[in-house]
Amino acid sequence: MKDHLYTICSPNHPLTQKEHPALQDIKDENFIMREEGSSVYKLVNSIFVSNQLNIKPSWHSTSSQAIISAVENNLGISTLPYLLIKPALDDKRITTIPIKELNIERNYHIIYHKNKYLTPLALKFIETCQNYRK
């Protein structure tokens, strides 16, 4: 399954007026991050570090919905998975910022040992995942 990370902001944020925003343009923004240790946090932070930019998050949250709500209320910007932001995007409560370095495609895979017994629950989980991506 594929998922994308997108950088998001309020529809009336000044960055929406910029034609080709770059990573440099958001380094001083109020960046709202997932909690330290999360895969999104590690990925976003590593992108800033690899581009020799320092990011100082205004705050962290374990709740994606809290982050989306803060972004919607123009308290900052964030980078989150598409599957989590889709409802807010569809309702036009937030918008994406086309920052190439932070708009990332990720692939998810189910990996299991072919010679191991899979419980009915594990098989149902795999089936659910396969049906979800369709």
C-alpha positions as protocol buffer text, in pm:
chain_id: "A"
residue {
  index: 1
  type: MET
  ca { x: 0 y: 0 z: 0 }
}
residue {
  index: 2
  type: LYS
  ca { x: 119 y: 350 z: -71 }
}
residue {
  index: 3
  type: ASP
  ca { x: 71 y: 653 z: 147 }
}
residue {
  index: 4
  type: HIS
  ca { x: 190 y: 1010 z: 103 }
}
residue {
  index: 5
  type: LEU
  ca { x: 307 y: 1268 z: 350 }
}
residue {
  index: 6
  type: TYR
  ca { x: 194 y: 1621 z: 279 }
}
residue {
  index: 7
  type: THR
  ca { x: 277 y: 1952 z: 439 }
}
residue {
  index: 8
  type: ILE
  ca { x: -44 y: 2128 z: 539 }
}
residue {
  index: 9
  type: CYS
  ca { x: -155 y: 2476 z: 641 }
}
residue {
  index: 10
  type: SER
  ca { x: -469 y: 2680 z: 684 }
}
residue {
  index: 11
  type: PRO
  ca { x: -625 y: 2790 z: 352 }
}
residue {
  index: 12
  type: ASN
  ca { x: -558 y: 3154 z: 447 }
}
residue {
  index: 13
  type: HIS
  ca { x: -193 y: 3102 z: 545 }
}
residue {
  index: 14
  type: PRO
  ca { x: 52 y: 3331 z: 355 }
}
residue {
  index: 15
  type: LEU
  ca { x: 237 y: 3026 z: 219 }
}
residue {
  index: 16
  type: THR
  ca { x: -63 y: 2946 z: -2 }
}
residue {
  index: 17
  type: GLN
  ca { x: 20 y: 3260 z: -203 }
}
residue {
  index: 18
  type: LYS
  ca { x: 375 y: 3145 z: -277 }
}
residue {
  index: 19
  type: GLU
  ca { x: 401 y: 2973 z: -616 }
}
residue {
  index: 20
  type: HIS
  ca { x: 691 y: 2739 z: -539 }
}
residue {
  index: 21
  type: PRO
  ca { x: 752 y: 2728 z: -164 }
}
residue {
  index: 22
  type: ALA
  ca { x: 1077 y: 2565 z: -59 }
}
residue {
  index: 23
  type: LEU
  ca { x: 1197 y: 2400 z: 260 }
}
residue {
  index: 24
  type: GLN
  ca { x: 1388 y: 2722 z: 338 }
}
residue {
  index: 25
  type: ASP
  ca { x: 1056 y: 2913 z: 337 }
}
residue {
  index: 26
  type: ILE
  ca { x: 911 y: 2714 z: 625 }
}
residue {
  index: 27
  type: LYS
  ca { x: 1211 y: 2679 z: 857 }
}
residue {
  index: 28
  type: ASP
  ca { x: 1090 y: 2967 z: 1075 }
}
residue {
  index: 29
  type: GLU
  ca { x: 721 y: 2874 z: 1068 }
}
residue {
  index: 30
  type: ASN
  ca { x: 540 y: 2743 z: 1374 }
}
residue {
  index: 31
  type: PHE
  ca { x: 584 y: 2377 z: 1295 }
}
residue {
  index: 32
  type: ILE
  ca { x: 352 y: 2139 z: 1475 }
}
residue {
  index: 33
  type: MET
  ca { x: 507 y: 1794 z: 1491 }
}
residue {
  index: 34
  type: ARG
  ca { x: 404 y: 1445 z: 1585 }
}
residue {
  index: 35
  type: GLU
  ca { x: 562 y: 1317 z: 1905 }
}
residue {
  index: 36
  type: GLU
  ca { x: 937 y: 1254 z: 1916 }
}
residue {
  index: 37
  type: GLY
  ca { x: 1010 y: 897 z: 1815 }
}
residue {
  index: 38
  type: SER
  ca { x: 720 y: 866 z: 1570 }
}
residue {
  index: 39
  type: SER
  ca { x: 809 y: 771 z: 1214 }
}
residue {
  index: 40
  type: VAL
  ca { x: 672 y: 1101 z: 1078 }
}
residue {
  index: 41
  type: TYR
  ca { x: 874 y: 1301 z: 1333 }
}
residue {
  index: 42
  type: LYS
  ca { x: 1195 y: 1113 z: 1249 }
}
residue {
  index: 43
  type: LEU
  ca { x: 1143 y: 1149 z: 874 }
}
residue {
  index: 44
  type: VAL
  ca { x: 1059 y: 1522 z: 880 }
}
residue {
  index: 45
  type: ASN
  ca { x: 1341 y: 1599 z: 1121 }
}
residue {
  index: 46
  type: SER
  ca { x: 1593 y: 1403 z: 910 }
}
residue {
  index: 47
  type: ILE
  ca { x: 1489 y: 1597 z: 598 }
}
residue {
  index: 48
  type: PHE
  ca { x: 1558 y: 1927 z: 771 }
}
residue {
  index: 49
  type: VAL
  ca { x: 1890 y: 1800 z: 909 }
}
residue {
  index: 50
  type: SER
  ca { x: 2001 y: 1665 z: 569 }
}
residue {
  index: 51
  type: ASN
  ca { x: 1926 y: 2006 z: 419 }
}
residue {
  index: 52
  type: GLN
  ca { x: 2130 y: 2174 z: 695 }
}
residue {
  index: 53
  type: LEU
  ca { x: 1825 y: 2348 z: 838 }
}
residue {
  index: 54
  type: ASN
  ca { x: 1719 y: 2362 z: 1200 }
}
residue {
  index: 55
  type: ILE
  ca { x: 1355 y: 2315 z: 1282 }
}
residue {
  index: 56
  type: LYS
  ca { x: 1219 y: 2418 z: 1618 }
}
residue {
  index: 57
  type: PRO
  ca { x: 870 y: 2274 z: 1657 }
}
residue {
  index: 58
  type: SER
  ca { x: 627 y: 2504 z: 1834 }
}
residue {
  index: 59
  type: TRP
  ca { x: 474 y: 2195 z: 1993 }
}
residue {
  index: 60
  type: HIS
  ca { x: 439 y: 1817 z: 1964 }
}
residue {
  index: 61
  type: SER
  ca { x: 128 y: 1601 z: 1982 }
}
residue {
  index: 62
  type: THR
  ca { x: 42 y: 1233 z: 1973 }
}
residue {
  index: 63
  type: SER
  ca { x: -297 y: 1330 z: 1828 }
}
residue {
  index: 64
  type: SER
  ca { x: -315 y: 1384 z: 1454 }
}
residue {
  index: 65
  type: GLN
  ca { x: -661 y: 1535 z: 1498 }
}
residue {
  index: 66
  type: ALA
  ca { x: -525 y: 1793 z: 1743 }
}
residue {
  index: 67
  type: ILE
  ca { x: -252 y: 1883 z: 1493 }
}
residue {
  index: 68
  type: ILE
  ca { x: -505 y: 1913 z: 1209 }
}
residue {
  index: 69
  type: SER
  ca { x: -727 y: 2133 z: 1426 }
}
residue {
  index: 70
  type: ALA
  ca { x: -433 y: 2358 z: 1516 }
}
residue {
  index: 71
  type: VAL
  ca { x: -335 y: 2389 z: 1150 }
}
residue {
  index: 72
  type: GLU
  ca { x: -697 y: 2461 z: 1055 }
}
residue {
  index: 73
  type: ASN
  ca { x: -699 y: 2744 z: 1311 }
}
residue {
  index: 74
  type: ASN
  ca { x: -378 y: 2888 z: 1162 }
}
residue {
  index: 75
  type: LEU
  ca { x: -163 y: 2809 z: 1465 }
}
residue {
  index: 76
  type: GLY
  ca { x: 110 y: 2657 z: 1248 }
}
residue {
  index: 77
  type: ILE
  ca { x: 189 y: 2411 z: 972 }
}
residue {
  index: 78
  type: SER
  ca { x: 257 y: 2038 z: 982 }
}
residue {
  index: 79
  type: THR
  ca { x: 345 y: 1733 z: 776 }
}
residue {
  index: 80
  type: LEU
  ca { x: 114 y: 1434 z: 811 }
}
residue {
  index: 81
  type: PRO
  ca { x: 5 y: 1124 z: 616 }
}
residue {
  index: 82
  type: TYR
  ca { x: -261 y: 1176 z: 351 }
}
residue {
  index: 83
  type: LEU
  ca { x: -491 y: 912 z: 499 }
}
residue {
  index: 84
  type: LEU
  ca { x: -514 y: 1117 z: 819 }
}
residue {
  index: 85
  type: ILE
  ca { x: -565 y: 1458 z: 656 }
}
residue {
  index: 86
  type: LYS
  ca { x: -803 y: 1352 z: 375 }
}
residue {
  index: 87
  type: PRO
  ca { x: -1129 y: 1443 z: 557 }
}
residue {
  index: 88
  type: ALA
  ca { x: -1001 y: 1792 z: 644 }
}
residue {
  index: 89
  type: LEU
  ca { x: -873 y: 1840 z: 287 }
}
residue {
  index: 90
  type: ASP
  ca { x: -1207 y: 1727 z: 143 }
}
residue {
  index: 91
  type: ASP
  ca { x: -1387 y: 1976 z: 369 }
}
residue {
  index: 92
  type: LYS
  ca { x: -1137 y: 2247 z: 264 }
}
residue {
  index: 93
  type: ARG
  ca { x: -1051 y: 2316 z: 628 }
}
residue {
  index: 94
  type: ILE
  ca { x: -680 y: 2279 z: 541 }
}
residue {
  index: 95
  type: THR
  ca { x: -474 y: 2280 z: 224 }
}
residue {
  index: 96
  type: THR
  ca { x: -143 y: 2132 z: 115 }
}
residue {
  index: 97
  type: ILE
  ca { x: 178 y: 2324 z: 55 }
}
residue {
  index: 98
  type: PRO
  ca { x: 377 y: 2182 z: -239 }
}
residue {
  index: 99
  type: ILE
  ca { x: 716 y: 2154 z: -71 }
}
residue {
  index: 100
  type: LYS
  ca { x: 899 y: 1893 z: -273 }
}
residue {
  index: 101
  type: GLU
  ca { x: 1124 y: 1765 z: 5 }
}
residue {
  index: 102
  type: LEU
  ca { x: 833 y: 1707 z: 245 }
}
residue {
  index: 103
  type: ASN
  ca { x: 577 y: 1562 z: 5 }
}
residue {
  index: 104
  type: ILE
  ca { x: 690 y: 1203 z: 35 }
}
residue {
  index: 105
  type: GLU
  ca { x: 551 y: 874 z: -85 }
}
residue {
  index: 106
  type: ARG
  ca { x: 582 y: 581 z: 152 }
}
residue {
  index: 107
  type: ASN
  ca { x: 523 y: 213 z: 86 }
}
residue {
  index: 108
  type: TYR
  ca { x: 379 y: -28 z: 339 }
}
residue {
  index: 109
  type: HIS
  ca { x: 429 y: -402 z: 312 }
}
residue {
  index: 110
  type: ILE
  ca { x: 303 y: -701 z: 501 }
}
residue {
  index: 111
  type: ILE
  ca { x: 591 y: -933 z: 575 }
}
residue {
  index: 112
  type: TYR
  ca { x: 562 y: -1272 z: 737 }
}
residue {
  index: 113
  type: HIS
  ca { x: 756 y: -1597 z: 743 }
}
residue {
  index: 114
  type: LYS
  ca { x: 623 y: -1827 z: 472 }
}
residue {
  index: 115
  type: ASN
  ca { x: 679 y: -2140 z: 684 }
}
residue {
  index: 116
  type: LYS
  ca { x: 509 y: -2012 z: 999 }
}
residue {
  index: 117
  type: TYR
  ca { x: 149 y: -2075 z: 1098 }
}
residue {
  index: 118
  type: LEU
  ca { x: -74 y: -1769 z: 1061 }
}
residue {
  index: 119
  type: THR
  ca { x: -368 y: -1752 z: 1299 }
}
residue {
  index: 120
  type: PRO
  ca { x: -716 y: -1686 z: 1159 }
}
residue {
  index: 121
  type: LEU
  ca { x: -693 y: -1336 z: 1311 }
}
residue {
  index: 122
  type: ALA
  ca { x: -361 y: -1270 z: 1133 }
}
residue {
  index: 123
  type: LEU
  ca { x: -510 y: -1394 z: 804 }
}
residue {
  index: 124
  type: LYS
  ca { x: -812 y: -1167 z: 854 }
}
residue {
  index: 125
  type: PHE
  ca { x: -579 y: -873 z: 921 }
}
residue {
  index: 126
  type: ILE
  ca { x: -388 y: -941 z: 597 }
}
residue {
  index: 127
  type: GLU
  ca { x: -716 y: -969 z: 406 }
}
residue {
  index: 128
  type: THR
  ca { x: -841 y: -641 z: 555 }
}
residue {
  index: 129
  type: CYS
  ca { x: -518 y: -465 z: 455 }
}
residue {
  index: 130
  type: GLN
  ca { x: -535 y: -603 z: 103 }
}
residue {
  index: 131
  type: ASN
  ca { x: -899 y: -497 z: 63 }
}
residue {
  index: 132
  type: TYR
  ca { x: -829 y: -151 z: 206 }
}
residue {
  index: 133
  type: ARG
  ca { x: -575 y: -61 z: -59 }
}
residue {
  index: 134
  type: LYS
  ca { x: -817 y: -141 z: -343 }
}
